[in-house]
C-alpha atoms as a PDB file:
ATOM      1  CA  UNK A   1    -122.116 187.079 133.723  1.00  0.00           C
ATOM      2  CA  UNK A   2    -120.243 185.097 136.214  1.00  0.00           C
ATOM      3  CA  UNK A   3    -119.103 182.596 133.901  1.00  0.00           C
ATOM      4  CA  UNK A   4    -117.842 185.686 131.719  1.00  0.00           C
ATOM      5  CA  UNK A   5    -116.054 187.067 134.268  1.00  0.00           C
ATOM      6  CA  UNK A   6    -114.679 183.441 135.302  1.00  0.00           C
ATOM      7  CA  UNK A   7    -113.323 183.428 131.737  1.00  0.00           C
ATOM      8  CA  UNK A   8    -111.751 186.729 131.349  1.00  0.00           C
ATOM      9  CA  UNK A   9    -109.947 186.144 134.693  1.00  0.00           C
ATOM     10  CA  UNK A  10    -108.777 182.759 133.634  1.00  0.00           C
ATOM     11  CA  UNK A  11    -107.532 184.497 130.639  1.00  0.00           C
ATOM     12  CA  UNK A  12    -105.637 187.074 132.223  1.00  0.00           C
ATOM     13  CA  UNK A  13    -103.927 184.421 134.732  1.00  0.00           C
ATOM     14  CA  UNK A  14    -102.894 182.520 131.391  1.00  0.00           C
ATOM     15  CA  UNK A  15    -101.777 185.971 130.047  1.00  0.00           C
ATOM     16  CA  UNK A  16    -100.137 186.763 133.259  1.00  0.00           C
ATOM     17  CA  UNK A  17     -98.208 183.312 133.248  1.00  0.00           C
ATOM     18  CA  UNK A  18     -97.237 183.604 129.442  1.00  0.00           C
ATOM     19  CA  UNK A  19     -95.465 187.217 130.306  1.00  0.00           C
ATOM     20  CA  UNK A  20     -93.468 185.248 133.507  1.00  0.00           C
ATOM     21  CA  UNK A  21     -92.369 182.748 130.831  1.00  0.00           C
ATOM     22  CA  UNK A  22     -91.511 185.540 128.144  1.00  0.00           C
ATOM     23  CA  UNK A  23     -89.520 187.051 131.313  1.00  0.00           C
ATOM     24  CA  UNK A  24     -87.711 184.264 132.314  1.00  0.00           C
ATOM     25  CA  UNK A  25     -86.502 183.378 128.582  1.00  0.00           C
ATOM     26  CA  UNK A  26     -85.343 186.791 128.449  1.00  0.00           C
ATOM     27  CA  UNK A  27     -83.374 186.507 131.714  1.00  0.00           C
ATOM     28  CA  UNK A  28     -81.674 183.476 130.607  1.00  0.00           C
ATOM     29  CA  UNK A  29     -80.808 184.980 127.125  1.00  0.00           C
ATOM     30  CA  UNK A  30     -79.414 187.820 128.940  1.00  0.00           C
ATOM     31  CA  UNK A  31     -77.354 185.804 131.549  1.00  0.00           C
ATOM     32  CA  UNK A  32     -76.133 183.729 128.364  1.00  0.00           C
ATOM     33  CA  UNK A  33     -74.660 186.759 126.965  1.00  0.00           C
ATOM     34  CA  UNK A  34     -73.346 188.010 130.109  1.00  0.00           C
ATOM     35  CA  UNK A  35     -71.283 184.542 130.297  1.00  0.00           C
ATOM     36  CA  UNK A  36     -69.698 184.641 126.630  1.00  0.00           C
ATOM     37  CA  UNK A  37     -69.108 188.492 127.379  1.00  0.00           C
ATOM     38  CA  UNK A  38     -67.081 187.238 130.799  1.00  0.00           C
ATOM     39  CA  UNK A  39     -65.157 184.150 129.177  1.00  0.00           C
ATOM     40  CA  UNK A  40     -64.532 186.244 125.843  1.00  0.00           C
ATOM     41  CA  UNK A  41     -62.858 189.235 128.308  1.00  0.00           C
ATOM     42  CA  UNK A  42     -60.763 186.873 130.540  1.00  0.00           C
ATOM     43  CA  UNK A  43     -59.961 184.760 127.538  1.00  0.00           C
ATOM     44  CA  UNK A  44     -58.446 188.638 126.572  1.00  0.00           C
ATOM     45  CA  UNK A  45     -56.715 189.398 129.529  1.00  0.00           C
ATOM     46  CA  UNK A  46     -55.690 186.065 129.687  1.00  0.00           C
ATOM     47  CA  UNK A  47     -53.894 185.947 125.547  1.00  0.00           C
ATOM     48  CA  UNK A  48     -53.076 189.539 125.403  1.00  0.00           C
ATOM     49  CA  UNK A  49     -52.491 191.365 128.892  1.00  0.00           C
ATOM     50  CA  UNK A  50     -48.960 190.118 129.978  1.00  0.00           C
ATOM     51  CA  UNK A  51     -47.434 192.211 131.523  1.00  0.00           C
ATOM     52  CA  UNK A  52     -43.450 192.841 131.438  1.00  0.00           C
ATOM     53  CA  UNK A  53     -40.730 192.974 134.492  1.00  0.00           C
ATOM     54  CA  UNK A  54     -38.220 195.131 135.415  1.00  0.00           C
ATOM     55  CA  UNK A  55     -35.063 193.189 136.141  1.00  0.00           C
ATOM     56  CA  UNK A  56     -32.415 190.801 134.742  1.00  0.00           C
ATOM     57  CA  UNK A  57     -33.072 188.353 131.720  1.00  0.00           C
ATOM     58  CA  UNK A  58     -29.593 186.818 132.043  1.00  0.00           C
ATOM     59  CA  UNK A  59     -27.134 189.069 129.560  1.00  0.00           C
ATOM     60  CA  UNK A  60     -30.198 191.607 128.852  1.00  0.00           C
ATOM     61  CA  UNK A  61     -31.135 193.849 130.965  1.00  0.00           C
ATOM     62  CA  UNK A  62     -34.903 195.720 131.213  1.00  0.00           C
ATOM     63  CA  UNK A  63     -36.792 198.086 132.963  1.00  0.00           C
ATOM     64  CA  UNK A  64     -40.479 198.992 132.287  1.00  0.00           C
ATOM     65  CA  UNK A  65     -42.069 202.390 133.286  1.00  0.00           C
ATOM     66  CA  UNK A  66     -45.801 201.923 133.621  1.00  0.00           C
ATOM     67  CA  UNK A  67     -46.834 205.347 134.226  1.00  0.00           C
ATOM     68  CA  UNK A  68     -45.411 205.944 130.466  1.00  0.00           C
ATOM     69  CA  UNK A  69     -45.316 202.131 129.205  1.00  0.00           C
ATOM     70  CA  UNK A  70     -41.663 202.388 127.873  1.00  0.00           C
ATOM     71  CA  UNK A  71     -39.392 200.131 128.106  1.00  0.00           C
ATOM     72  CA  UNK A  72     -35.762 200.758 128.155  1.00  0.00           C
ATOM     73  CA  UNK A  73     -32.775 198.437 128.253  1.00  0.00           C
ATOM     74  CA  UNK A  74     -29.821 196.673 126.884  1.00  0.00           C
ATOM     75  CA  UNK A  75     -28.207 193.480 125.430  1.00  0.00           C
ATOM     76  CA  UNK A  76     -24.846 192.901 126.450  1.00  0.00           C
ATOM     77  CA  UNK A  77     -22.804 189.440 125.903  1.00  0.00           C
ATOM     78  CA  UNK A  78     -19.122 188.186 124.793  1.00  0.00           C
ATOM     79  CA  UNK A  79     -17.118 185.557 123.931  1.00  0.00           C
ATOM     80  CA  UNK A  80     -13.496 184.194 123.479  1.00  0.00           C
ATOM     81  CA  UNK A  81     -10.642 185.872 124.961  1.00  0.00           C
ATOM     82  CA  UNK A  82      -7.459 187.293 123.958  1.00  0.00           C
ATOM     83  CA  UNK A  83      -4.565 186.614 126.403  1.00  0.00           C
ATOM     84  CA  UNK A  84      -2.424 189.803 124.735  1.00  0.00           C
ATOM     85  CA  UNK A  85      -5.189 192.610 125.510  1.00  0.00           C
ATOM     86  CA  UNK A  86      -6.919 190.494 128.520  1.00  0.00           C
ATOM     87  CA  UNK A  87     -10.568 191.267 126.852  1.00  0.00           C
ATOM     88  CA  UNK A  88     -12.750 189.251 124.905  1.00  0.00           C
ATOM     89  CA  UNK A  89     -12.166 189.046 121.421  1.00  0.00           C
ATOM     90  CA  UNK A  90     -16.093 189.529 119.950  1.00  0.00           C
ATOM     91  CA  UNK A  91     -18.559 191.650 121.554  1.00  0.00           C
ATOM     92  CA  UNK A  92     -22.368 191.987 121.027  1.00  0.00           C
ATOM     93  CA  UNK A  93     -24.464 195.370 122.607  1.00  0.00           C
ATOM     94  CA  UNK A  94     -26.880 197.467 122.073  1.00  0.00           C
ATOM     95  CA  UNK A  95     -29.295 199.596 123.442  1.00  0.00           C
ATOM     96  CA  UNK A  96     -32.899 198.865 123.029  1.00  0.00           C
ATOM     97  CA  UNK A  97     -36.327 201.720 123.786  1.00  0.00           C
ATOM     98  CA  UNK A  98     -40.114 201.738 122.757  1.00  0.00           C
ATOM     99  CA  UNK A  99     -43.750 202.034 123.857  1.00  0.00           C
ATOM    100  CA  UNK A 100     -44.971 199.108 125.007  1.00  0.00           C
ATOM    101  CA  UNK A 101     -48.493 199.040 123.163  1.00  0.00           C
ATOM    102  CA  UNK A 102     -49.265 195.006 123.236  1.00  0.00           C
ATOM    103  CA  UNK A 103     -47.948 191.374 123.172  1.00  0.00           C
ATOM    104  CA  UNK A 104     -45.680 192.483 120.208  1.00  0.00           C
ATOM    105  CA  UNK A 105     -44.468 196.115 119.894  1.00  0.00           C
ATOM    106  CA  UNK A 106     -41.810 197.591 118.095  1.00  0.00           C
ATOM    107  CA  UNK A 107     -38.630 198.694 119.370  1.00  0.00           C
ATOM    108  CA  UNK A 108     -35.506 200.807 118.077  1.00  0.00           C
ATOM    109  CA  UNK A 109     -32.262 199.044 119.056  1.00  0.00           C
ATOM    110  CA  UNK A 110     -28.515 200.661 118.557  1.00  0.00           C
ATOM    111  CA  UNK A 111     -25.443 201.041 120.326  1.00  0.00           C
ATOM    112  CA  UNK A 112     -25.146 203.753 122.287  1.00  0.00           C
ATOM    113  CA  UNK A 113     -23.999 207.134 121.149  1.00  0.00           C
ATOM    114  CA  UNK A 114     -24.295 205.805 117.885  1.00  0.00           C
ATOM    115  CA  UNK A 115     -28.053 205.881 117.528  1.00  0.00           C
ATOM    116  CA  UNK A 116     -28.419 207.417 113.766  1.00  0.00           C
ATOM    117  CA  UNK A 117     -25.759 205.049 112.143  1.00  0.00           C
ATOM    118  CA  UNK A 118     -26.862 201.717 113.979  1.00  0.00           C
ATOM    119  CA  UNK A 119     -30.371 201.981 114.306  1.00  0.00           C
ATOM    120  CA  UNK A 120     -32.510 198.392 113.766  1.00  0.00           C
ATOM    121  CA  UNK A 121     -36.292 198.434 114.472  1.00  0.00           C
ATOM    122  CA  UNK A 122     -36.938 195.037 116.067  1.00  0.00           C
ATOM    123  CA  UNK A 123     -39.565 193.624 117.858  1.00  0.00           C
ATOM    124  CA  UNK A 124     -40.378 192.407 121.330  1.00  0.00           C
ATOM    125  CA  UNK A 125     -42.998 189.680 122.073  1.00  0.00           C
ATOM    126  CA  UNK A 126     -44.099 189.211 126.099  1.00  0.00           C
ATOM    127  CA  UNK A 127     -44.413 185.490 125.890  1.00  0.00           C
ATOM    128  CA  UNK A 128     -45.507 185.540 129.766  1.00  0.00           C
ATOM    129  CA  UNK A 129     -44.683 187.459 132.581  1.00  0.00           C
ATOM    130  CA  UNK A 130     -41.432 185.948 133.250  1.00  0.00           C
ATOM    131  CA  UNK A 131     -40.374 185.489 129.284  1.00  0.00           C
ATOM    132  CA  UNK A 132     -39.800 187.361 126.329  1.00  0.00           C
ATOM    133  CA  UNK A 133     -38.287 186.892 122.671  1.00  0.00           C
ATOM    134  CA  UNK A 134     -36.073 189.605 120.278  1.00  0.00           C
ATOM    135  CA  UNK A 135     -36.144 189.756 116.997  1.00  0.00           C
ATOM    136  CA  UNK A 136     -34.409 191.758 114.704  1.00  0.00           C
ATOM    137  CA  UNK A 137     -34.649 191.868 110.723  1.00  0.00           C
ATOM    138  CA  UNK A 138     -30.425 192.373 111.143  1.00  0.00           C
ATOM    139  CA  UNK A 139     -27.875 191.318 113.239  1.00  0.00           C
ATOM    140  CA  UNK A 140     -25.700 194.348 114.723  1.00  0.00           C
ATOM    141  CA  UNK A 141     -21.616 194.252 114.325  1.00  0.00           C
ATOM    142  CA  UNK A 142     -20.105 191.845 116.547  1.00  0.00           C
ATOM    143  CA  UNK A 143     -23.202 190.072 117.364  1.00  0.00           C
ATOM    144  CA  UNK A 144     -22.293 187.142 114.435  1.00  0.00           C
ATOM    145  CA  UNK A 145     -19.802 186.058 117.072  1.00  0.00           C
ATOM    146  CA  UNK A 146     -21.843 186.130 120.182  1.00  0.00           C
ATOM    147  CA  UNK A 147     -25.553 185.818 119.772  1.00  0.00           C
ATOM    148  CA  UNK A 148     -28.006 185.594 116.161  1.00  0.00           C
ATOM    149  CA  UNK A 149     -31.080 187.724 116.774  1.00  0.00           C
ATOM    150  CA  UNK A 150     -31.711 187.458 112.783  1.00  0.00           C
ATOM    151  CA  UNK A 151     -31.859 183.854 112.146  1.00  0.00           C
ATOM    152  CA  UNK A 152     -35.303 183.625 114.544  1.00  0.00           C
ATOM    153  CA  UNK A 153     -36.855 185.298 117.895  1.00  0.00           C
ATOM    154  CA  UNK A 154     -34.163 184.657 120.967  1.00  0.00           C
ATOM    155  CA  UNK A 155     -36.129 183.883 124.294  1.00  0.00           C
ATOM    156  CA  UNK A 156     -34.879 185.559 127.874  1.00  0.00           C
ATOM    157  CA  UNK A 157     -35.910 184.313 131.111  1.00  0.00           C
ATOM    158  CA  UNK A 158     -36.153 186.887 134.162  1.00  0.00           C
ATOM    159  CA  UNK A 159     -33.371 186.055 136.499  1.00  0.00           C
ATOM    160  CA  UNK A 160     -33.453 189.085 139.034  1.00  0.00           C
ATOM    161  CA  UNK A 161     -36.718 191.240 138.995  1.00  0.00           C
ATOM    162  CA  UNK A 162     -36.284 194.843 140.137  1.00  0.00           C
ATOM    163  CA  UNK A 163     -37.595 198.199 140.575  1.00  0.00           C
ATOM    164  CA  UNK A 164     -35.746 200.306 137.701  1.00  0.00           C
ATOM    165  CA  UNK A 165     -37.679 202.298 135.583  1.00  0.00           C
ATOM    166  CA  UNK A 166     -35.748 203.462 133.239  1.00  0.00           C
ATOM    167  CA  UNK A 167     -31.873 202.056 132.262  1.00  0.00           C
ATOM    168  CA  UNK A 168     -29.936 204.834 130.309  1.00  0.00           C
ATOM    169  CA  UNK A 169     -26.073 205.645 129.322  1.00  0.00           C
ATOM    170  CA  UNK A 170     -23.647 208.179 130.002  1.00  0.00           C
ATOM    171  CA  UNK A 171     -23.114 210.378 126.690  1.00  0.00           C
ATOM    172  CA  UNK A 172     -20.681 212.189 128.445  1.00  0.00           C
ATOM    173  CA  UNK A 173     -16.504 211.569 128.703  1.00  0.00           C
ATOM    174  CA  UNK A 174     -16.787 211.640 132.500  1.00  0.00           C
ATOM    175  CA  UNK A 175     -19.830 211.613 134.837  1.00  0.00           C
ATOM    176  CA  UNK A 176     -19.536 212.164 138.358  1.00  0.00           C
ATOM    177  CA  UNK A 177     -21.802 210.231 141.204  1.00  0.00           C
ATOM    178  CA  UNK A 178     -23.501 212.703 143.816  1.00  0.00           C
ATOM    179  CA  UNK A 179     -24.013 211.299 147.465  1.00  0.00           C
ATOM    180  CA  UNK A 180     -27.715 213.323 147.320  1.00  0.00           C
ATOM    181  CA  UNK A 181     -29.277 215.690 144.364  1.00  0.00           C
ATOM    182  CA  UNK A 182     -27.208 218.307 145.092  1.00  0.00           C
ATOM    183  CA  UNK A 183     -23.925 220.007 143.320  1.00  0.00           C
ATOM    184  CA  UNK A 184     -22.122 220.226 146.428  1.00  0.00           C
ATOM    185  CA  UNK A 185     -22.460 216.361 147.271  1.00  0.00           C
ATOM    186  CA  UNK A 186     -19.933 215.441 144.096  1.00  0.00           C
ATOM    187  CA  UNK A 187     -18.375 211.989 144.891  1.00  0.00           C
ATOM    188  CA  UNK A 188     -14.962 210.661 143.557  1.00  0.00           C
ATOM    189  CA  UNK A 189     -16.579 207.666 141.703  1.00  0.00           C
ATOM    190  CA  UNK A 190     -17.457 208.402 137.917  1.00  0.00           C
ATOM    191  CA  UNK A 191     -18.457 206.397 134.989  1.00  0.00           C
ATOM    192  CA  UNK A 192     -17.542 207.676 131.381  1.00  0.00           C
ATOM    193  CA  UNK A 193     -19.225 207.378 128.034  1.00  0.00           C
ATOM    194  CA  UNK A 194     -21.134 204.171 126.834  1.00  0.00           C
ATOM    195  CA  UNK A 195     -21.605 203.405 130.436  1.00  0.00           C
ATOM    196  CA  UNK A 196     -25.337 202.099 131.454  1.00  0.00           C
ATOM    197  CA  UNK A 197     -26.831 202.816 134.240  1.00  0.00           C
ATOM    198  CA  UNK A 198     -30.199 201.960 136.238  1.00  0.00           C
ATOM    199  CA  UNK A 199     -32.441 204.034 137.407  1.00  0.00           C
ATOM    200  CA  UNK A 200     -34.844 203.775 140.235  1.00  0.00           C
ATOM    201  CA  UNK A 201     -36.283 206.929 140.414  1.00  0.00           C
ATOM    202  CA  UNK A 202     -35.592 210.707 139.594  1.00  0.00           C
ATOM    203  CA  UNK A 203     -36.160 214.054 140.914  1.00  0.00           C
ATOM    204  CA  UNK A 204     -35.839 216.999 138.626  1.00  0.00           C
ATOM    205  CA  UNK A 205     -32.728 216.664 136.963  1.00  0.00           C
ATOM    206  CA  UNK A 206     -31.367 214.060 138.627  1.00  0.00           C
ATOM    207  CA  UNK A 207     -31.770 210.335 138.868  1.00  0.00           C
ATOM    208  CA  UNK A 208     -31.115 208.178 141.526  1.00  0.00           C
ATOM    209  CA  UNK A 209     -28.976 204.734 139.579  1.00  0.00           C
ATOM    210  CA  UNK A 210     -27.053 201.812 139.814  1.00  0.00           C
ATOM    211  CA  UNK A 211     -24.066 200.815 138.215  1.00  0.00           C
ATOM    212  CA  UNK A 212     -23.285 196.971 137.902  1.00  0.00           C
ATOM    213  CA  UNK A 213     -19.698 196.679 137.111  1.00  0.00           C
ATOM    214  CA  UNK A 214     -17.084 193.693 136.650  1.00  0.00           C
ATOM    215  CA  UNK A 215     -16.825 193.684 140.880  1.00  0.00           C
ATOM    216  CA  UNK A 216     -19.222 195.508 142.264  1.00  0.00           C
ATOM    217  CA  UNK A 217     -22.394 197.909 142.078  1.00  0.00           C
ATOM    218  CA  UNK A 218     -22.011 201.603 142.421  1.00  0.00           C
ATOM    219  CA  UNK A 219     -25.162 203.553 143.368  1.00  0.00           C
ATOM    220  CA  UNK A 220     -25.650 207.088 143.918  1.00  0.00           C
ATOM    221  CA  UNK A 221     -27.673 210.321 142.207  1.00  0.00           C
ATOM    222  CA  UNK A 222     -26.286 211.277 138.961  1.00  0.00           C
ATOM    223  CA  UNK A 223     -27.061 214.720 136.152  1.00  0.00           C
ATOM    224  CA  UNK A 224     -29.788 213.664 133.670  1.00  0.00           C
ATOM    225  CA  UNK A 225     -28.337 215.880 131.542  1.00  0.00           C
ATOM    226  CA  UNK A 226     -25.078 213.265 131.275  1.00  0.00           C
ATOM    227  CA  UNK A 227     -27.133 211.071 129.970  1.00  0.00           C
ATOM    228  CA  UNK A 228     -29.079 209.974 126.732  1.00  0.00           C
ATOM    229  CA  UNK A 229     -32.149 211.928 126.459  1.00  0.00           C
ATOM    230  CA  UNK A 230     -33.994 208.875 124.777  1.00  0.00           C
ATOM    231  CA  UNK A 231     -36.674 208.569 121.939  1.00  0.00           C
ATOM    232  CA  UNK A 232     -39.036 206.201 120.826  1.00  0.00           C
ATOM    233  CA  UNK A 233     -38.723 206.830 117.066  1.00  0.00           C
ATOM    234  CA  UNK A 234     -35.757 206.723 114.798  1.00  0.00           C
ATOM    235  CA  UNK A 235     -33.462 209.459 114.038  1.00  0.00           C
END
């Protein structure tokens, strides 16, 4: 009986050892996994979560909303100039909104006010967080002269970040700057139609922008309802 009973416990301290070995394969499978997982997720946010800036990219200009992920700006550049009217001869701009869903998204681009005749869908790639690249199936009138955006992707570094979150126009003739959101704080200073404009922030129907022009910046609060409401689909 005793040697029986030597046995069996001899067998169930083999037993007991085998399961401790089962357990420990198991532990190492699961760790294994738990690795790739890891290095396959970071590899992800790594490839595919830049994210884009707010700010300057040399002659565009971008700002980035993350609470709605669009992404509003313009492209404005020009080149040679007439001594007679004391402007350049050849200009290139247009107005550029979409959702930023990716890497690559799609964007509408157009000059302003002129939004169902102009329309080109483009696209934007976030090469990094301080670079991206346009690309548009067309080039729009004027931009021959000044800058290709058919012939292959254009790269923009960031130059100036800042805090706008949205950039806009005026689609009115005149529109006045207010020293607060309020009618009776109507300023002298006005922009008029085409105009662009930055926007920090905005409270109810107004929005608090900046104006960049030839000499200096204007800022102040200005009417929402002077400028372009804005869509992420074409007209």
């Amino acid at each position: 009986m005793e040697e029986i009973k030597t046995t069996f416990l001899g067998a169930k301290v083999i037993l007991i050892s085998s399961s401790a070995l089962l357990i420990a394969a198991l532990k190492n499978t699961l760790m294994s996994c738990l690795c790739r997982t890891l290095l396959v997720t970071l590899f992800a946010v790594v490839s595919f979560g830049q994210s884009i800036k707010s700010g300057q990219y040399g002659t565009l200009s971008l700002a980035f909303d993350p609470a709605t992920k669009k992404l509003t700006g313009y492209f404005e550049d020009h080149t040679g100039w007439d001594e007679q009217t004391k402007a350049p001869r050849f200009s290139c701009v247009f107005y550029i909104e979409g959702l930023v869903t990716g890497n690559t998204f799609e964007v509408s681009t157009y000059y302003p006010n002129d939004k169902f005749e102009d329309t080109i869908i483009g696209e934007i790639e976030i090469v990094n967080n301080q670079t991206v690249k346009i690309k548009l199936p067309n080039d729009h009138g004027g931009c021959w002269n000044v800058q290709h955006f058919a012939d292959e992707p254009v790269a923009f570094n960031l130059d100036q970040p800042a805090s706008w979150k949205q950039i806009k126009f005026v689609t009115k003739n005149k529109s006045y700057f207010y020293s607060d959101n309020a009618e009776h704080k109507k300023q002298n200073s006005f922009l008029v139609k085409n105009d662009f404009v930055h926007i920090d922030k905005r409270v109810g129907k107004w929005a608090f922008c900046t104006f960049f022009g030839d000499k200096k910046a204007t800022k102040g609060w200005m009417k929402m309802a002077d400028l372009n409401a804005g869509s992420t689909k074409k007209q």
